Amino acid sequence: MTLAMKVYQAFDRAIIQEIPTDDGKALEHKLQMAAQAFADKAGWLPTHERMAVLRKTSVLLETNRDRFALMIAREGGKPLPDAIIEVTRAIDGILNAADELRNFGGKEIPMGLTAASANRWAFTTKEPIGVVAAISAFNHPLNLIVHQIAPAIAVGCPVIIKPASTTPISCIELVKLFREAGLDEQWCQTFLTDDNALAEQLATDPRIAFLSFIGSAKIGWYLKSKLPSGTRCALEHGGAAPVIIDRGVDVDRVAASVVKGGYYHAGQVCVSSQRLFVHEDILASFTEAFAAKVTALRVGDPVLKDTEVGPLILPREADRVEAWIKEATEQGATQIGGGRLSETTLRPSILLNPGAETKVSRLEVFGPLTCVYGYSDLDAAINIANSLPFAFQASVFASDIAVALKAARHLDASAVLVNDHTAFRTDWMPFTGRRQSGYGVGGIPWTMEEMADDKMIVFNHVS
């Protein structure tokens, strides 16, 4: 009997669609198909064909922009204006993978530097690493998929993609566009399941050469520990991104930026601005300006064009965030805003000075909440910002260049945004977590490098 998983609208939990799931037999068939495609080197797609497929898919996606944006809003709960931006980024990301192939190659290795290396000519070429297993997350149900499968297709890796069980429709529809663009099935397949054991079986199969995982740190690090010898991986998890706000800044401008960084997609972003360290000289004025903007955010159904904050992905996530807020307020934090609009939808909250041991100060909230802390000593603020076991993106707002440079140098982060919020990202820049926040480097050109091997060829040209 074929099982199905129900896909719900994030906002009102209405059923969108029931999708047949794959079982173990289907997984084995997909793995065999991908492994055979990679083993047949004579059948590898030439670079120009891969470029053509990517370019055509990008055009097809642009034609379907509004349809995909509505899908994202319904299944993922991202407000429609932001969903349109996600599709626009995905269109450009696919083109980015195609364009990167113009410069994706090897290099000459100097020879003749010693007598023993005389009369030799050496150079490297790029080869696909092998079959890629990609396990994705719900929060950007189209663009994350693009970041995982477009690089694989670009470099010539067969890829099997498992979308989040809460948001599979965008992935399914994107893969259909790749088929329409001329890509044969063995080069890009979906694996649809809500069975964690089957997902683990995909990730850890010895035929998989590279695992791309976006999601829970607990699951990602567990899967990495189970990978066969030789299997490479990239893990993208989250953090509790710190923001340092120095005195002397334009309080209104900074508040507007941090509202976007903290409440975009209801805070369900791995680099969402969560912990705001504000200089005591401007703490009162910043908090007033920030609170006014946060409480004015339009919260509701994400398919409406004026919605700014939508739901969390599941009712249990809204329950969790509410419980964390309650813990912090019971221990002395002051709450601004908040409240529950629906089973999955929370109104945005601010917590003032939650305790250092509360969950909101130690863990990734992944909800519409930011925490504001006052500071007087920059070194102390940086030390607290760096005190957690994960690190991803951080930011500093400062008009004093010395403060900006000091924070940029000393914040433990893979990227420090100066006078911008922590959730800023372009799809061609490197994107990587440090320590428990991740492993490997994301970003489309960087992922292409991770999914390729260098092969060196050495000619002995003794005449």
PDB file of N, CA and C in Angstrom, residues 84-156:
ATOM      1  N   ILE A  84       7.956  36.120  -2.901  1.00  0.00           N
ATOM      2  CA  ILE A  84       8.307  36.578  -4.259  1.00  0.00           C
ATOM      3  C   ILE A  84       9.805  36.835  -4.342  1.00  0.00           C
ATOM      4  N   ILE A  85      10.373  37.437  -3.292  1.00  0.00           N
ATOM      5  CA  ILE A  85      11.823  37.667  -3.259  1.00  0.00           C
ATOM      6  C   ILE A  85      12.571  36.336  -3.272  1.00  0.00           C
ATOM      7  N   GLU A  86      12.058  35.343  -2.541  1.00  0.00           N
ATOM      8  CA  GLU A  86      12.729  34.032  -2.546  1.00  0.00           C
ATOM      9  C   GLU A  86      12.766  33.429  -3.952  1.00  0.00           C
ATOM     10  N   VAL A  87      11.661  33.516  -4.676  1.00  0.00           N
ATOM     11  CA  VAL A  87      11.640  32.981  -6.037  1.00  0.00           C
ATOM     12  C   VAL A  87      12.606  33.754  -6.925  1.00  0.00           C
ATOM     13  N   THR A  88      12.634  35.066  -6.779  1.00  0.00           N
ATOM     14  CA  THR A  88      13.551  35.890  -7.567  1.00  0.00           C
ATOM     15  C   THR A  88      14.994  35.488  -7.308  1.00  0.00           C
ATOM     16  N   ARG A  89      15.328  35.232  -6.047  1.00  0.00           N
ATOM     17  CA  ARG A  89      16.682  34.777  -5.712  1.00  0.00           C
ATOM     18  C   ARG A  89      16.966  33.412  -6.329  1.00  0.00           C
ATOM     19  N   ALA A  90      15.971  32.527  -6.303  1.00  0.00           N
ATOM     20  CA  ALA A  90      16.162  31.192  -6.856  1.00  0.00           C
ATOM     21  C   ALA A  90      16.416  31.253  -8.359  1.00  0.00           C
ATOM     22  N   ILE A  91      15.697  32.124  -9.042  1.00  0.00           N
ATOM     23  CA  ILE A  91      15.900  32.307 -10.490  1.00  0.00           C
ATOM     24  C   ILE A  91      17.346  32.717 -10.752  1.00  0.00           C
ATOM     25  N   ASP A  92      17.831  33.697  -9.992  1.00  0.00           N
ATOM     26  CA  ASP A  92      19.203  34.175 -10.162  1.00  0.00           C
ATOM     27  C   ASP A  92      20.214  33.124  -9.721  1.00  0.00           C
ATOM     28  N   GLY A  93      19.881  32.355  -8.679  1.00  0.00           N
ATOM     29  CA  GLY A  93      20.805  31.337  -8.195  1.00  0.00           C
ATOM     30  C   GLY A  93      21.077  30.251  -9.224  1.00  0.00           C
ATOM     31  N   ILE A  94      20.038  29.848  -9.938  1.00  0.00           N
ATOM     32  CA  ILE A  94      20.223  28.842 -10.986  1.00  0.00           C
ATOM     33  C   ILE A  94      21.118  29.401 -12.085  1.00  0.00           C
ATOM     34  N   LEU A  95      20.902  30.662 -12.441  1.00  0.00           N
ATOM     35  CA  LEU A  95      21.791  31.314 -13.428  1.00  0.00           C
ATOM     36  C   LEU A  95      23.218  31.422 -12.905  1.00  0.00           C
ATOM     37  N   ASN A  96      23.351  31.692 -11.607  1.00  0.00           N
ATOM     38  CA  ASN A  96      24.669  31.799 -10.994  1.00  0.00           C
ATOM     39  C   ASN A  96      25.452  30.504 -11.174  1.00  0.00           C
ATOM     40  N   ALA A  97      24.770  29.354 -10.981  1.00  0.00           N
ATOM     41  CA  ALA A  97      25.431  28.060 -11.161  1.00  0.00           C
ATOM     42  C   ALA A  97      25.886  27.876 -12.605  1.00  0.00           C
ATOM     43  N   ALA A  98      25.045  28.281 -13.552  1.00  0.00           N
ATOM     44  CA  ALA A  98      25.426  28.174 -14.965  1.00  0.00           C
ATOM     45  C   ALA A  98      26.594  29.094 -15.284  1.00  0.00           C
ATOM     46  N   ASP A  99      26.543  30.333 -14.818  1.00  0.00           N
ATOM     47  CA  ASP A  99      27.606  31.308 -15.111  1.00  0.00           C
ATOM     48  C   ASP A  99      28.929  30.892 -14.486  1.00  0.00           C
ATOM     49  N   GLU A 100      28.875  30.274 -13.317  1.00  0.00           N
ATOM     50  CA  GLU A 100      30.100  29.882 -12.628  1.00  0.00           C
ATOM     51  C   GLU A 100      30.898  28.870 -13.437  1.00  0.00           C
ATOM     52  N   LEU A 101      30.216  28.110 -14.287  1.00  0.00           N
ATOM     53  CA  LEU A 101      30.916  27.109 -15.100  1.00  0.00           C
ATOM     54  C   LEU A 101      31.887  27.746 -16.096  1.00  0.00           C
ATOM     55  N   ARG A 102      31.713  29.019 -16.403  1.00  0.00           N
ATOM     56  CA  ARG A 102      32.663  29.695 -17.300  1.00  0.00           C
ATOM     57  C   ARG A 102      34.057  29.808 -16.677  1.00  0.00           C
ATOM     58  N   ASN A 103      34.110  29.769 -15.358  1.00  0.00           N
ATOM     59  CA  ASN A 103      35.394  29.911 -14.663  1.00  0.00           C
ATOM     60  C   ASN A 103      35.713  28.715 -13.778  1.00  0.00           C
ATOM     61  N   PHE A 104      34.977  27.634 -13.957  1.00  0.00           N
ATOM     62  CA  PHE A 104      35.106  26.473 -13.090  1.00  0.00           C
ATOM     63  C   PHE A 104      36.058  25.479 -13.753  1.00  0.00           C
ATOM     64  N   GLY A 105      37.308  25.553 -13.345  1.00  0.00           N
ATOM     65  CA  GLY A 105      38.309  24.695 -13.979  1.00  0.00           C
ATOM     66  C   GLY A 105      39.524  24.519 -13.094  1.00  0.00           C
ATOM     67  N   GLY A 106      40.499  23.813 -13.634  1.00  0.00           N
ATOM     68  CA  GLY A 106      41.712  23.545 -12.882  1.00  0.00           C
ATOM     69  C   GLY A 106      42.763  24.616 -13.108  1.00  0.00           C
ATOM     70  N   LYS A 107      43.994  24.271 -12.785  1.00  0.00           N
ATOM     71  CA  LYS A 107      45.092  25.215 -12.946  1.00  0.00           C
ATOM     72  C   LYS A 107      46.384  24.454 -13.212  1.00  0.00           C
ATOM     73  N   GLU A 108      47.366  25.176 -13.708  1.00  0.00           N
ATOM     74  CA  GLU A 108      48.678  24.562 -13.944  1.00  0.00           C
ATOM     75  C   GLU A 108      49.452  24.499 -12.630  1.00  0.00           C
ATOM     76  N   ILE A 109      50.128  23.382 -12.417  1.00  0.00           N
ATOM     77  CA  ILE A 109      50.994  23.191 -11.261  1.00  0.00           C
ATOM     78  C   ILE A 109      52.430  23.360 -11.738  1.00  0.00           C
ATOM     79  N   PRO A 110      53.182  24.297 -11.166  1.00  0.00           N
ATOM     80  CA  PRO A 110      54.547  24.517 -11.664  1.00  0.00           C
ATOM     81  C   PRO A 110      55.411  23.260 -11.560  1.00  0.00           C
ATOM     82  N   MET A 111      56.140  22.979 -12.599  1.00  0.00           N
ATOM     83  CA  MET A 111      57.121  21.889 -12.631  1.00  0.00           C
ATOM     84  C   MET A 111      58.472  22.490 -13.020  1.00  0.00           C
ATOM     85  N   GLY A 112      59.500  21.671 -12.946  1.00  0.00           N
ATOM     86  CA  GLY A 112      60.838  22.153 -13.283  1.00  0.00           C
ATOM     87  C   GLY A 112      61.479  22.979 -12.185  1.00  0.00           C
ATOM     88  N   LEU A 113      60.889  22.975 -10.994  1.00  0.00           N
ATOM     89  CA  LEU A 113      61.446  23.750  -9.888  1.00  0.00           C
ATOM     90  C   LEU A 113      62.617  23.023  -9.226  1.00  0.00           C
ATOM     91  N   THR A 114      62.709  21.733  -9.480  1.00  0.00           N
ATOM     92  CA  THR A 114      63.838  20.923  -9.023  1.00  0.00           C
ATOM     93  C   THR A 114      64.287  20.059 -10.192  1.00  0.00           C
ATOM     94  N   ALA A 115      65.490  19.521 -10.083  1.00  0.00           N
ATOM     95  CA  ALA A 115      65.970  18.651 -11.160  1.00  0.00           C
ATOM     96  C   ALA A 115      65.061  17.443 -11.335  1.00  0.00           C
ATOM     97  N   ALA A 116      64.519  16.936 -10.217  1.00  0.00           N
ATOM     98  CA  ALA A 116      63.676  15.742 -10.290  1.00  0.00           C
ATOM     99  C   ALA A 116      62.348  16.005 -10.995  1.00  0.00           C
ATOM    100  N   SER A 117      61.903  17.277 -11.045  1.00  0.00           N
ATOM    101  CA  SER A 117      60.621  17.580 -11.681  1.00  0.00           C
ATOM    102  C   SER A 117      60.793  18.167 -13.080  1.00  0.00           C
ATOM    103  N   ALA A 118      61.999  18.106 -13.611  1.00  0.00           N
ATOM    104  CA  ALA A 118      62.253  18.654 -14.949  1.00  0.00           C
ATOM    105  C   ALA A 118      61.501  17.859 -16.009  1.00  0.00           C
ATOM    106  N   ASN A 119      61.219  18.525 -17.105  1.00  0.00           N
ATOM    107  CA  ASN A 119      60.594  17.899 -18.276  1.00  0.00           C
ATOM    108  C   ASN A 119      59.192  17.352 -17.983  1.00  0.00           C
ATOM    109  N   ARG A 120      58.504  17.986 -17.054  1.00  0.00           N
ATOM    110  CA  ARG A 120      57.141  17.564 -16.761  1.00  0.00           C
ATOM    111  C   ARG A 120      56.182  18.762 -16.840  1.00  0.00           C
ATOM    112  N   TRP A 121      54.976  18.431 -17.199  1.00  0.00           N
ATOM    113  CA  TRP A 121      53.919  19.448 -17.302  1.00  0.00           C
ATOM    114  C   TRP A 121      52.732  18.919 -16.504  1.00  0.00           C
ATOM    115  N   ALA A 122      52.246  19.690 -15.526  1.00  0.00           N
ATOM    116  CA  ALA A 122      51.184  19.227 -14.642  1.00  0.00           C
ATOM    117  C   ALA A 122      50.049  20.241 -14.589  1.00  0.00           C
ATOM    118  N   PHE A 123      48.854  19.733 -14.553  1.00  0.00           N
ATOM    119  CA  PHE A 123      47.689  20.601 -14.426  1.00  0.00           C
ATOM    120  C   PHE A 123      46.558  19.804 -13.775  1.00  0.00           C
ATOM    121  N   THR A 124      45.585  20.536 -13.242  1.00  0.00           N
ATOM    122  CA  THR A 124      44.429  19.891 -12.631  1.00  0.00           C
ATOM    123  C   THR A 124      43.185  20.121 -13.481  1.00  0.00           C
ATOM    124  N   THR A 125      42.257  19.186 -13.365  1.00  0.00           N
ATOM    125  CA  THR A 125      40.936  19.335 -13.960  1.00  0.00           C
ATOM    126  C   THR A 125      39.897  19.114 -12.855  1.00  0.00           C
ATOM    127  N   LYS A 126      38.667  19.496 -13.127  1.00  0.00           N
ATOM    128  CA  LYS A 126      37.569  19.313 -12.173  1.00  0.00           C
ATOM    129  C   LYS A 126      36.724  18.115 -12.590  1.00  0.00           C
ATOM    130  N   GLU A 127      36.403  17.270 -11.627  1.00  0.00           N
ATOM    131  CA  GLU A 127      35.500  16.162 -11.867  1.00  0.00           C
ATOM    132  C   GLU A 127      34.397  16.162 -10.797  1.00  0.00           C
ATOM    133  N   PRO A 128      33.177  15.726 -11.157  1.00  0.00           N
ATOM    134  CA  PRO A 128      32.128  15.615 -10.140  1.00  0.00           C
ATOM    135  C   PRO A 128      32.512  14.594  -9.091  1.00  0.00           C
ATOM    136  N   ILE A 129      32.156  14.877  -7.835  1.00  0.00           N
ATOM    137  CA  ILE A 129      32.576  14.013  -6.738  1.00  0.00           C
ATOM    138  C   ILE A 129      31.841  12.681  -6.746  1.00  0.00           C
ATOM    139  N   GLY A 130      30.608  12.657  -7.247  1.00  0.00           N
ATOM    140  CA  GLY A 130      29.816  11.438  -7.245  1.00  0.00           C
ATOM    141  C   GLY A 130      28.365  11.750  -6.928  1.00  0.00           C
ATOM    142  N   VAL A 131      27.642  10.755  -6.448  1.00  0.00           N
ATOM    143  CA  VAL A 131      26.225  10.938  -6.152  1.00  0.00           C
ATOM    144  C   VAL A 131      26.075  11.820  -4.911  1.00  0.00           C
ATOM    145  N   VAL A 132      25.191  12.808  -5.004  1.00  0.00           N
ATOM    146  CA  VAL A 132      24.919  13.736  -3.904  1.00  0.00           C
ATOM    147  C   VAL A 132      23.564  13.406  -3.287  1.00  0.00           C
ATOM    148  N   ALA A 133      23.535  13.274  -1.970  1.00  0.00           N
ATOM    149  CA  ALA A 133      22.278  13.212  -1.219  1.00  0.00           C
ATOM    150  C   ALA A 133      22.061  14.573  -0.579  1.00  0.00           C
ATOM    151  N   ALA A 134      20.920  15.172  -0.829  1.00  0.00           N
ATOM    152  CA  ALA A 134      20.620  16.501  -0.283  1.00  0.00           C
ATOM    153  C   ALA A 134      19.365  16.407   0.579  1.00  0.00           C
ATOM    154  N   ILE A 135      19.504  16.782   1.837  1.00  0.00           N
ATOM    155  CA  ILE A 135      18.376  16.800   2.768  1.00  0.00           C
ATOM    156  C   ILE A 135      18.140  18.254   3.150  1.00  0.00           C
ATOM    157  N   SER A 136      16.937  18.751   2.917  1.00  0.00           N
ATOM    158  CA  SER A 136      16.701  20.186   3.014  1.00  0.00           C
ATOM    159  C   SER A 136      15.773  20.543   4.165  1.00  0.00           C
ATOM    160  N   ALA A 137      15.592  21.855   4.359  1.00  0.00           N
ATOM    161  CA  ALA A 137      14.814  22.392   5.470  1.00  0.00           C
ATOM    162  C   ALA A 137      13.576  23.121   4.944  1.00  0.00           C
ATOM    163  N   PHE A 138      12.658  23.454   5.856  1.00  0.00           N
ATOM    164  CA  PHE A 138      11.374  24.018   5.460  1.00  0.00           C
ATOM    165  C   PHE A 138      11.406  25.516   5.234  1.00  0.00           C
ATOM    166  N   ASN A 139      12.367  26.226   5.823  1.00  0.00           N
ATOM    167  CA  ASN A 139      12.191  27.671   5.964  1.00  0.00           C
ATOM    168  C   ASN A 139      12.384  28.460   4.677  1.00  0.00           C
ATOM    169  N   HIS A 140      13.127  27.904   3.714  1.00  0.00           N
ATOM    170  CA  HIS A 140      13.201  28.501   2.372  1.00  0.00           C
ATOM    171  C   HIS A 140      12.985  27.345   1.396  1.00  0.00           C
ATOM    172  N   PRO A 141      11.749  26.915   1.207  1.00  0.00           N
ATOM    173  CA  PRO A 141      11.495  25.631   0.560  1.00  0.00           C
ATOM    174  C   PRO A 141      11.841  25.569  -0.914  1.00  0.00           C
ATOM    175  N   LEU A 142      12.104  26.704  -1.536  1.00  0.00           N
ATOM    176  CA  LEU A 142      12.573  26.720  -2.919  1.00  0.00           C
ATOM    177  C   LEU A 142      14.059  27.053  -2.994  1.00  0.00           C
ATOM    178  N   ASN A 143      14.468  28.144  -2.343  1.00  0.00           N
ATOM    179  CA  ASN A 143      15.840  28.613  -2.533  1.00  0.00           C
ATOM    180  C   ASN A 143      16.873  27.689  -1.899  1.00  0.00           C
ATOM    181  N   LEU A 144      16.538  27.041  -0.783  1.00  0.00           N
ATOM    182  CA  LEU A 144      17.473  26.077  -0.219  1.00  0.00           C
ATOM    183  C   LEU A 144      17.661  24.899  -1.166  1.00  0.00           C
ATOM    184  N   ILE A 145      16.570  24.463  -1.806  1.00  0.00           N
ATOM    185  CA  ILE A 145      16.658  23.370  -2.774  1.00  0.00           C
ATOM    186  C   ILE A 145      17.573  23.773  -3.925  1.00  0.00           C
ATOM    187  N   VAL A 146      17.422  25.007  -4.390  1.00  0.00           N
ATOM    188  CA  VAL A 146      18.289  25.499  -5.468  1.00  0.00           C
ATOM    189  C   VAL A 146      19.748  25.452  -5.040  1.00  0.00           C
ATOM    190  N   HIS A 147      20.018  25.860  -3.801  1.00  0.00           N
ATOM    191  CA  HIS A 147      21.396  25.870  -3.314  1.00  0.00           C
ATOM    192  C   HIS A 147      21.995  24.475  -3.214  1.00  0.00           C
ATOM    193  N   GLN A 148      21.156  23.462  -3.126  1.00  0.00           N
ATOM    194  CA  GLN A 148      21.659  22.103  -3.007  1.00  0.00           C
ATOM    195  C   GLN A 148      21.728  21.385  -4.345  1.00  0.00           C
ATOM    196  N   ILE A 149      20.716  21.572  -5.219  1.00  0.00           N
ATOM    197  CA  ILE A 149      20.726  20.780  -6.448  1.00  0.00           C
ATOM    198  C   ILE A 149      21.318  21.514  -7.647  1.00  0.00           C
ATOM    199  N   ALA A 150      21.224  22.850  -7.707  1.00  0.00           N
ATOM    200  CA  ALA A 150      21.811  23.550  -8.860  1.00  0.00           C
ATOM    201  C   ALA A 150      23.330  23.359  -8.928  1.00  0.00           C
ATOM    202  N   PRO A 151      24.078  23.454  -7.808  1.00  0.00           N
ATOM    203  CA  PRO A 151      25.514  23.175  -7.892  1.00  0.00           C
ATOM    204  C   PRO A 151      25.814  21.739  -8.323  1.00  0.00           C
ATOM    205  N   ALA A 152      25.009  20.787  -7.837  1.00  0.00           N
ATOM    206  CA  ALA A 152      25.233  19.392  -8.224  1.00  0.00           C
ATOM    207  C   ALA A 152      25.032  19.209  -9.724  1.00  0.00           C
ATOM    208  N   ILE A 153      23.947  19.744 -10.241  1.00  0.00           N
ATOM    209  CA  ILE A 153      23.696  19.649 -11.682  1.00  0.00           C
ATOM    210  C   ILE A 153      24.790  20.363 -12.459  1.00  0.00           C
ATOM    211  N   ALA A 154      25.216  21.509 -11.978  1.00  0.00           N
ATOM    212  CA  ALA A 154      26.246  22.286 -12.680  1.00  0.00           C
ATOM    213  C   ALA A 154      27.546  21.504 -12.827  1.00  0.00           C
ATOM    214  N   VAL A 155      27.991  20.847 -11.764  1.00  0.00           N
ATOM    215  CA  VAL A 155      29.283  20.150 -11.836  1.00  0.00           C
ATOM    216  C   VAL A 155      29.157  18.737 -12.380  1.00  0.00           C
ATOM    217  N   GLY A 156      27.908  18.241 -12.545  1.00  0.00           N
ATOM    218  CA  GLY A 156      27.706  16.930 -13.139  1.00  0.00           C
ATOM    219  C   GLY A 156      27.506  15.801 -12.163  1.00  0.00           C
TER     220      GLY A 156
END
